[in-house]
PDB file of C-alpha atoms in Angstrom:
ATOM      1  CA  MET A  21     -10.161  -8.302 -35.940  1.00  0.00           C
ATOM      2  CA  LEU A  22      -8.859 -11.689 -35.377  1.00  0.00           C
ATOM      3  CA  CYS A  23      -5.187  -9.690 -34.330  1.00  0.00           C
ATOM      4  CA  ALA A  24      -7.471  -7.430 -32.405  1.00  0.00           C
ATOM      5  CA  PHE A  25      -9.195  -9.332 -30.305  1.00  0.00           C
ATOM      6  CA  GLY A  26      -5.990 -11.664 -30.116  1.00  0.00           C
ATOM      7  CA  MET A  27      -4.185  -8.320 -28.826  1.00  0.00           C
ATOM      8  CA  TYR A  28      -7.228  -8.097 -25.806  1.00  0.00           C
ATOM      9  CA  LEU A  29      -7.501 -11.404 -25.096  1.00  0.00           C
ATOM     10  CA  LEU A  30      -3.276 -11.638 -24.184  1.00  0.00           C
ATOM     11  CA  MET A  31      -3.061  -8.365 -23.050  1.00  0.00           C
ATOM     12  CA  ARG A  32      -2.550  -9.616 -19.929  1.00  0.00           C
ATOM     13  CA  THR A  33      -0.620 -12.342 -20.102  1.00  0.00           C
ATOM     14  CA  GLY A  34       3.088 -11.301 -21.241  1.00  0.00           C
ATOM     15  CA  TYR A  35       4.396  -7.652 -24.039  1.00  0.00           C
ATOM     16  CA  ALA A  36       5.672 -10.725 -26.208  1.00  0.00           C
ATOM     17  CA  ALA A  37       2.181 -12.184 -27.085  1.00  0.00           C
ATOM     18  CA  SER A  38       0.702  -9.393 -27.779  1.00  0.00           C
ATOM     19  CA  GLN A  39       3.140  -6.899 -29.686  1.00  0.00           C
ATOM     20  CA  VAL A  40       2.744 -10.905 -31.672  1.00  0.00           C
ATOM     21  CA  CYS A  41      -0.831  -9.669 -32.541  1.00  0.00           C
ATOM     22  CA  VAL A  42      -0.387  -5.405 -32.453  1.00  0.00           C
ATOM     23  CA  SER A  43       2.216  -6.221 -35.364  1.00  0.00           C
ATOM     24  CA  ALA A  44       0.099  -8.252 -36.308  1.00  0.00           C
ATOM     25  CA  TYR A  45      -2.443  -5.869 -36.638  1.00  0.00           C
ATOM     26  CA  VAL A  46      -0.507  -2.631 -38.718  1.00  0.00           C
ATOM     27  CA  VAL A  47       1.122  -5.203 -40.887  1.00  0.00           C
ATOM     28  CA  PHE A  48      -2.548  -5.766 -42.138  1.00  0.00           C
ATOM     29  CA  LEU A  49      -3.623  -2.124 -41.747  1.00  0.00           C
ATOM     30  CA  LEU A  50      -0.715  -1.200 -43.776  1.00  0.00           C
ATOM     31  CA  GLY A  51      -1.450  -3.605 -46.616  1.00  0.00           C
ATOM     32  CA  THR A  52      -5.088  -1.934 -47.444  1.00  0.00           C
ATOM     33  CA  ALA A  53      -3.914   0.867 -47.584  1.00  0.00           C
ATOM     34  CA  GLY A  54      -1.200  -0.853 -50.548  1.00  0.00           C
ATOM     35  CA  GLU A  55       1.812  -1.039 -48.628  1.00  0.00           C
ATOM     36  CA  GLY A  56       4.368  -4.105 -49.472  1.00  0.00           C
ATOM     37  CA  VAL A  57       3.010  -7.268 -47.265  1.00  0.00           C
ATOM     38  CA  ASP A  58       7.717  -7.619 -47.088  1.00  0.00           C
ATOM     39  CA  GLN A  59       8.754  -4.452 -46.190  1.00  0.00           C
ATOM     40  CA  THR A  60       6.124  -3.823 -43.913  1.00  0.00           C
ATOM     41  CA  VAL A  61       7.221  -7.166 -42.252  1.00  0.00           C
ATOM     42  CA  ARG A  62      10.580  -6.214 -42.438  1.00  0.00           C
ATOM     43  CA  GLU A  63      10.344  -2.784 -41.169  1.00  0.00           C
ATOM     44  CA  ARG A  64       7.790  -3.956 -38.427  1.00  0.00           C
ATOM     45  CA  VAL A  65       9.792  -6.123 -37.042  1.00  0.00           C
ATOM     46  CA  LEU A  66      12.966  -3.819 -37.213  1.00  0.00           C
ATOM     47  CA  LEU A  67      11.519  -1.297 -35.565  1.00  0.00           C
ATOM     48  CA  THR A  68      10.342  -3.216 -33.241  1.00  0.00           C
ATOM     49  CA  LEU A  69      13.484  -5.179 -32.423  1.00  0.00           C
ATOM     50  CA  LEU A  70      14.800  -1.391 -32.058  1.00  0.00           C
ATOM     51  CA  GLY A  71      12.398   0.076 -29.649  1.00  0.00           C
ATOM     52  CA  GLY A  72      12.998  -3.230 -27.188  1.00  0.00           C
ATOM     53  CA  LEU A  73      16.293  -1.969 -27.176  1.00  0.00           C
ATOM     54  CA  LEU A  74      15.275   1.193 -26.470  1.00  0.00           C
ATOM     55  CA  ALA A  75      13.869   0.346 -23.498  1.00  0.00           C
ATOM     56  CA  MET A  76      15.943  -2.654 -22.099  1.00  0.00           C
ATOM     57  CA  LEU A  77      19.327  -0.004 -22.244  1.00  0.00           C
ATOM     58  CA  ALA A  78      17.090   2.642 -20.717  1.00  0.00           C
ATOM     59  CA  TYR A  79      15.953   1.103 -17.938  1.00  0.00           C
ATOM     60  CA  ALA A  80      19.882  -0.104 -17.041  1.00  0.00           C
ATOM     61  CA  VAL A  81      20.708   3.493 -17.029  1.00  0.00           C
ATOM     62  CA  TYR A  82      17.327   5.254 -15.353  1.00  0.00           C
ATOM     63  CA  PRO A  83      16.408   1.769 -13.270  1.00  0.00           C
ATOM     64  CA  ALA A  84      12.573   2.192 -12.491  1.00  0.00           C
ATOM     65  CA  TRP A  85      12.153  -0.706 -10.232  1.00  0.00           C
ATOM     66  CA  GLU A  86       8.484  -0.661  -7.897  1.00  0.00           C
ATOM     67  CA  THR A  87      11.457  -3.151  -5.265  1.00  0.00           C
ATOM     68  CA  PRO A  88      13.301  -0.067  -3.560  1.00  0.00           C
ATOM     69  CA  ARG A  89       9.933   1.774  -3.380  1.00  0.00           C
ATOM     70  CA  LEU A  90       8.621  -0.728  -1.501  1.00  0.00           C
ATOM     71  CA  ARG A  91       9.154   0.461   1.585  1.00  0.00           C
ATOM     72  CA  GLY A  92       8.047   3.611   1.137  1.00  0.00           C
ATOM     73  CA  LEU A  93       4.326   2.588   0.444  1.00  0.00           C
ATOM     74  CA  LEU A  94       4.538   0.320   3.180  1.00  0.00           C
ATOM     75  CA  ALA A  95       5.205   3.837   4.957  1.00  0.00           C
ATOM     76  CA  ASP A  96       2.236   5.805   3.018  1.00  0.00           C
ATOM     77  CA  TRP A  97       0.005   2.502   3.925  1.00  0.00           C
ATOM     78  CA  LEU A  98       0.945   2.826   7.484  1.00  0.00           C
ATOM     79  CA  GLU A  99       0.631   6.706   7.950  1.00  0.00           C
ATOM     80  CA  THR A 100      -3.357   6.629   6.037  1.00  0.00           C
ATOM     81  CA  VAL A 101      -4.348   3.714   7.851  1.00  0.00           C
ATOM     82  CA  GLY A 102      -3.045   5.721  11.215  1.00  0.00           C
ATOM     83  CA  ARG A 103      -4.706   8.907  10.626  1.00  0.00           C
ATOM     84  CA  TYR A 104      -7.857   6.685  10.068  1.00  0.00           C
ATOM     85  CA  ALA A 105      -7.881   4.895  12.784  1.00  0.00           C
ATOM     86  CA  ALA A 106      -7.180   8.003  14.591  1.00  0.00           C
ATOM     87  CA  VAL A 107     -10.639   9.965  13.164  1.00  0.00           C
ATOM     88  CA  ALA A 108     -12.397   6.758  13.781  1.00  0.00           C
ATOM     89  CA  ALA A 109     -11.188   7.203  17.845  1.00  0.00           C
ATOM     90  CA  ALA A 110     -11.477  11.492  18.122  1.00  0.00           C
ATOM     91  CA  GLY A 111     -15.414  10.271  16.598  1.00  0.00           C
ATOM     92  CA  TYR A 112     -16.088   9.073  20.020  1.00  0.00           C
ATOM     93  CA  ALA A 113     -14.599  12.272  21.368  1.00  0.00           C
ATOM     94  CA  ASP A 114     -16.072  14.236  19.273  1.00  0.00           C
ATOM     95  CA  PRO A 115     -19.751  11.900  18.070  1.00  0.00           C
ATOM     96  CA  ALA A 116     -20.407  13.701  14.362  1.00  0.00           C
ATOM     97  CA  GLY A 117     -22.218   9.852  13.662  1.00  0.00           C
ATOM     98  CA  PRO A 118     -21.242   7.532  11.880  1.00  0.00           C
ATOM     99  CA  ALA A 119     -21.673   9.128   8.408  1.00  0.00           C
ATOM    100  CA  ASP A 120     -19.169  11.537   9.848  1.00  0.00           C
ATOM    101  CA  PRO A 121     -17.179  12.423   5.890  1.00  0.00           C
ATOM    102  CA  VAL A 122     -13.994  12.942   7.982  1.00  0.00           C
ATOM    103  CA  VAL A 123     -13.749  10.066   8.533  1.00  0.00           C
ATOM    104  CA  ARG A 124     -14.715   8.004   5.481  1.00  0.00           C
ATOM    105  CA  ASP A 125     -12.421  10.348   3.525  1.00  0.00           C
ATOM    106  CA  ALA A 126      -9.429   8.903   6.072  1.00  0.00           C
ATOM    107  CA  LEU A 127     -11.183   5.649   4.376  1.00  0.00           C
ATOM    108  CA  LEU A 128     -10.119   6.018   1.214  1.00  0.00           C
ATOM    109  CA  ARG A 129      -7.595   7.537   1.078  1.00  0.00           C
ATOM    110  CA  THR A 130      -6.120   4.277   3.474  1.00  0.00           C
ATOM    111  CA  ARG A 131      -7.885   2.144   0.565  1.00  0.00           C
ATOM    112  CA  ALA A 132      -6.219   3.943  -2.048  1.00  0.00           C
ATOM    113  CA  ALA A 133      -2.443   3.463  -0.497  1.00  0.00           C
ATOM    114  CA  ARG A 134      -3.487  -0.397  -0.096  1.00  0.00           C
ATOM    115  CA  VAL A 135      -4.390  -0.628  -3.346  1.00  0.00           C
ATOM    116  CA  ALA A 136      -0.969   1.763  -4.658  1.00  0.00           C
ATOM    117  CA  TRP A 137       1.314  -1.485  -2.126  1.00  0.00           C
ATOM    118  CA  GLN A 138      -0.605  -4.246  -3.529  1.00  0.00           C
ATOM    119  CA  GLU A 139       0.273  -2.986  -6.904  1.00  0.00           C
ATOM    120  CA  ALA A 140       3.664  -2.144  -6.561  1.00  0.00           C
ATOM    121  CA  LEU A 141       3.074  -5.349  -5.191  1.00  0.00           C
ATOM    122  CA  GLU A 142       2.457  -7.589  -8.411  1.00  0.00           C
ATOM    123  CA  ARG A 143       4.620  -5.248 -10.662  1.00  0.00           C
ATOM    124  CA  ALA A 144       7.793  -5.831  -7.670  1.00  0.00           C
ATOM    125  CA  ALA A 145       7.277  -9.633  -7.786  1.00  0.00           C
ATOM    126  CA  HIS A 146       8.106  -9.742 -11.825  1.00  0.00           C
ATOM    127  CA  GLU A 147      11.324  -7.395 -11.525  1.00  0.00           C
ATOM    128  CA  PRO A 148      14.388  -8.814 -11.801  1.00  0.00           C
ATOM    129  CA  VAL A 149      16.503  -7.445  -9.131  1.00  0.00           C
ATOM    130  CA  ARG A 150      16.968  -8.484  -5.318  1.00  0.00           C
ATOM    131  CA  HIS A 151      15.459  -7.107  -1.932  1.00  0.00           C
ATOM    132  CA  ARG A 152      16.596  -3.947  -0.634  1.00  0.00           C
ATOM    133  CA  GLY A 153      15.616  -3.818   3.528  1.00  0.00           C
ATOM    134  CA  LEU A 154      12.421  -6.080   2.293  1.00  0.00           C
ATOM    135  CA  SER A 155      12.380  -9.228   1.985  1.00  0.00           C
ATOM    136  CA  HIS A 156       9.574 -12.027   1.304  1.00  0.00           C
ATOM    137  CA  ALA A 157       9.027 -12.963   4.154  1.00  0.00           C
ATOM    138  CA  ALA A 158       8.487  -9.577   5.901  1.00  0.00           C
ATOM    139  CA  VAL A 159       7.076  -8.324   3.275  1.00  0.00           C
ATOM    140  CA  GLU A 160       3.705 -11.229   4.323  1.00  0.00           C
ATOM    141  CA  GLN A 161       3.876 -10.328   7.671  1.00  0.00           C
ATOM    142  CA  ALA A 162       4.414  -7.017   7.419  1.00  0.00           C
ATOM    143  CA  GLU A 163       1.039  -6.540   5.316  1.00  0.00           C
ATOM    144  CA  HIS A 164      -0.521  -9.467   7.807  1.00  0.00           C
ATOM    145  CA  ALA A 165      -0.314  -6.752  10.172  1.00  0.00           C
ATOM    146  CA  LEU A 166      -1.411  -3.506   8.310  1.00  0.00           C
ATOM    147  CA  GLY A 167      -4.687  -5.979   7.550  1.00  0.00           C
ATOM    148  CA  GLU A 168      -5.378  -6.382  11.056  1.00  0.00           C
ATOM    149  CA  PHE A 169      -4.878  -2.977  11.829  1.00  0.00           C
ATOM    150  CA  GLY A 170      -7.232  -1.235   9.145  1.00  0.00           C
ATOM    151  CA  ARG A 171     -10.073  -4.495  10.382  1.00  0.00           C
ATOM    152  CA  VAL A 172      -9.672  -2.833  13.617  1.00  0.00           C
ATOM    153  CA  ALA A 173      -9.818   0.514  13.160  1.00  0.00           C
ATOM    154  CA  MET A 174     -13.076  -0.843  11.059  1.00  0.00           C
ATOM    155  CA  LEU A 175     -14.849  -1.988  14.077  1.00  0.00           C
ATOM    156  CA  MET A 176     -13.810   0.806  15.648  1.00  0.00           C
ATOM    157  CA  GLU A 177     -15.485   3.436  12.885  1.00  0.00           C
ATOM    158  CA  ALA A 178     -18.463   0.524  13.017  1.00  0.00           C
ATOM    159  CA  HIS A 179     -19.889   1.102  16.449  1.00  0.00           C
ATOM    160  CA  LEU A 180     -19.614   5.208  16.105  1.00  0.00           C
ATOM    161  CA  PRO A 181     -21.977   7.041  18.750  1.00  0.00           C
ATOM    162  CA  ASP A 182     -24.672   8.912  16.939  1.00  0.00           C
ATOM    163  CA  ARG A 183     -24.398  12.240  17.035  1.00  0.00           C
ATOM    164  CA  GLY A 184     -25.514  14.511  20.007  1.00  0.00           C
ATOM    165  CA  ALA A 185     -24.201  11.307  22.214  1.00  0.00           C
ATOM    166  CA  ALA A 186     -22.448  12.027  25.025  1.00  0.00           C
ATOM    167  CA  PRO A 187     -18.294  12.172  24.192  1.00  0.00           C
ATOM    168  CA  LEU A 188     -16.132  10.636  25.568  1.00  0.00           C
ATOM    169  CA  PRO A 189     -12.419  12.754  26.553  1.00  0.00           C
ATOM    170  CA  TYR A 190     -10.028   9.770  27.016  1.00  0.00           C
ATOM    171  CA  ALA A 191     -10.963   8.959  22.907  1.00  0.00           C
ATOM    172  CA  ALA A 192      -9.230  12.235  22.567  1.00  0.00           C
ATOM    173  CA  VAL A 193      -6.454  11.162  24.326  1.00  0.00           C
ATOM    174  CA  LEU A 194      -5.708   7.311  22.233  1.00  0.00           C
ATOM    175  CA  ALA A 195      -6.433   8.988  18.834  1.00  0.00           C
ATOM    176  CA  GLU A 196      -3.658  11.819  19.124  1.00  0.00           C
ATOM    177  CA  SER A 197      -1.430   8.880  20.313  1.00  0.00           C
ATOM    178  CA  LEU A 198      -2.507   7.353  16.992  1.00  0.00           C
ATOM    179  CA  ARG A 199      -1.895  10.237  15.373  1.00  0.00           C
ATOM    180  CA  ARG A 200       1.338  10.853  16.489  1.00  0.00           C
ATOM    181  CA  SER A 201       2.918   6.829  16.562  1.00  0.00           C
ATOM    182  CA  THR A 202       1.891   6.335  13.599  1.00  0.00           C
ATOM    183  CA  GLY A 203       3.005   9.217  11.929  1.00  0.00           C
ATOM    184  CA  ARG A 204       6.234   9.198  13.907  1.00  0.00           C
ATOM    185  CA  GLY A 205       7.259   5.335  12.611  1.00  0.00           C
ATOM    186  CA  ALA A 206       6.123   6.035   8.642  1.00  0.00           C
ATOM    187  CA  LYS A 207       9.146   7.994   8.940  1.00  0.00           C
ATOM    188  CA  GLN A 208      11.154   5.384  10.632  1.00  0.00           C
ATOM    189  CA  VAL A 209      10.045   2.455   8.349  1.00  0.00           C
ATOM    190  CA  ARG A 210      11.180   5.504   5.411  1.00  0.00           C
ATOM    191  CA  GLU A 211      14.688   5.941   6.972  1.00  0.00           C
ATOM    192  CA  ARG A 212      15.236   2.686   7.781  1.00  0.00           C
ATOM    193  CA  GLU A 213      14.451   2.972  10.964  1.00  0.00           C
ATOM    194  CA  GLU A 214      13.005   0.486  13.382  1.00  0.00           C
ATOM    195  CA  PRO A 215       9.687   1.557  13.986  1.00  0.00           C
ATOM    196  CA  THR A 216       8.486   2.769  17.932  1.00  0.00           C
ATOM    197  CA  TRP A 217       5.201   3.295  19.231  1.00  0.00           C
ATOM    198  CA  ASP A 218       5.980   5.463  22.194  1.00  0.00           C
ATOM    199  CA  ASP A 219       3.020   7.433  22.449  1.00  0.00           C
ATOM    200  CA  LEU A 220       0.637   4.203  21.849  1.00  0.00           C
ATOM    201  CA  ARG A 221       2.303   2.280  23.907  1.00  0.00           C
ATOM    202  CA  GLU A 222       1.633   4.923  26.884  1.00  0.00           C
ATOM    203  CA  THR A 223      -1.748   4.884  26.422  1.00  0.00           C
ATOM    204  CA  VAL A 224      -2.488   1.791  26.895  1.00  0.00           C
ATOM    205  CA  ASP A 225      -0.516   1.126  29.874  1.00  0.00           C
ATOM    206  CA  ALA A 226      -1.882   4.017  30.917  1.00  0.00           C
ATOM    207  CA  TRP A 227      -5.194   2.314  31.060  1.00  0.00           C
ATOM    208  CA  SER A 228      -3.853  -0.902  32.218  1.00  0.00           C
ATOM    209  CA  ASP A 229      -3.919   0.125  35.170  1.00  0.00           C
ATOM    210  CA  GLU A 230      -7.559   2.341  35.434  1.00  0.00           C
ATOM    211  CA  PRO A 231      -9.343   0.968  32.388  1.00  0.00           C
ATOM    212  CA  PRO A 232     -12.058   3.157  30.577  1.00  0.00           C
ATOM    213  CA  ASP A 233     -15.097   2.372  30.196  1.00  0.00           C
ATOM    214  CA  HIS A 234     -15.824   1.647  26.749  1.00  0.00           C
ATOM    215  CA  PHE A 235     -14.520  -1.824  25.804  1.00  0.00           C
ATOM    216  CA  LEU A 236     -14.270  -1.626  22.434  1.00  0.00           C
ATOM    217  CA  LEU A 237     -12.294   1.906  23.209  1.00  0.00           C
ATOM    218  CA  HIS A 238     -10.386  -0.072  25.323  1.00  0.00           C
ATOM    219  CA  LYS A 239      -9.613  -3.300  23.257  1.00  0.00           C
ATOM    220  CA  GLY A 240      -9.088  -1.871  19.524  1.00  0.00           C
ATOM    221  CA  ALA A 241      -6.316  -0.139  21.579  1.00  0.00           C
ATOM    222  CA  VAL A 242      -4.425  -2.794  22.692  1.00  0.00           C
ATOM    223  CA  LEU A 243      -5.219  -4.731  19.577  1.00  0.00           C
ATOM    224  CA  LEU A 244      -4.031  -1.562  17.632  1.00  0.00           C
ATOM    225  CA  LEU A 245      -0.794  -1.647  19.529  1.00  0.00           C
ATOM    226  CA  GLU A 246      -0.134  -5.563  19.000  1.00  0.00           C
ATOM    227  CA  SER A 247      -0.560  -4.908  15.531  1.00  0.00           C
ATOM    228  CA  LEU A 248       1.977  -2.442  14.975  1.00  0.00           C
ATOM    229  CA  ASP A 249       4.357  -4.345  17.373  1.00  0.00           C
ATOM    230  CA  ASP A 250       3.853  -7.708  14.565  1.00  0.00           C
ATOM    231  CA  LEU A 251       4.306  -4.537  12.033  1.00  0.00           C
ATOM    232  CA  ALA A 252       7.645  -3.682  14.032  1.00  0.00           C
ATOM    233  CA  THR A 253       8.823  -7.739  14.266  1.00  0.00           C
ATOM    234  CA  ALA A 254       8.518  -7.987  10.622  1.00  0.00           C
ATOM    235  CA  LEU A 255      10.823  -5.053  10.054  1.00  0.00           C
ATOM    236  CA  SER A 256      13.076  -5.842  12.237  1.00  0.00           C
ATOM    237  CA  GLU A 257      14.821  -8.503  10.537  1.00  0.00           C
ATOM    238  CA  THR A 258      15.493  -5.631   7.969  1.00  0.00           C
ATOM    239  CA  THR A 259      16.376  -3.294   9.404  1.00  0.00           C
ATOM    240  CA  PRO A 260      20.174  -2.492  10.451  1.00  0.00           C
ATOM    241  CA  SER A 261      20.733  -1.731  13.874  1.00  0.00           C
ATOM    242  CA  ARG A 262      22.027   1.438  14.979  1.00  0.00           C
TER     243      ARG A 262
END
C-alpha cells in the first residue's frame, strides 16, 4: 500500500521516481505469491533497464518529439480561432441569438486546439532537441497574439444580437474576410511562410473611410487585425525569406 501511494504521489514528478515505487510494488506483490525476493528483484531491475534501453533506441530511430509539431499545432489553433471569430461576426449578419449552437461548437473547437498547443508546449520544454523554426520568444509572442485574438472574438460573441434583430450586412463581409485570412494564414504557417491577412486588411481599410454604424464590429475588426499582425511579427524572425 505504501508503494502504491508513493507511485500516485510521485507520478507527475518524473518517470524514475514513479518507477521505483512500481518496481517495489511488483516485487512485494510477487513475494506474496511465493516468489523468491532475491530472484524477483534481480529480474525486475534487469527488465526495467532493458525496457528503458529499448525505449531510448526507439526514440533514436523513430523520434516522436513535440518540438517539430509546434508550428502545425499553432496553425491549427489559428484556424479554429479564426473560424470562431468568423462565426461570431456572422451572428450579427444573421442573428440567431446568443445561444447559437454553431457559435458554441466553434468555441469548443478553439479551446481544444489551444489545450493541444499548451500540452505540446509543456512536453516540448523538456525535450533535448533544438527548436525547429520557433524560438522561445516567438512561442511566447505568438501565444499572446492568438490569446488576444480569442478574447476579442469572445467579446464579439458576448454582445451577439437576439434572434429577430435587424441584420447587419457588413458583418457578413467581416466574417468572410476573417475566414479567408485565417485559413490562408494557417496554411502559410504550416508551410513556414510569413502569414498575410490581405482580406481582413482590405475590409478594415475600407471601413476606415466609411466606418459601419456598429462600434463593436468596427473596433473588433481593428483589434483582430492588430493581433494577427502581432502573430506575423512573432513568426517573421523564424520564417526563412522567400
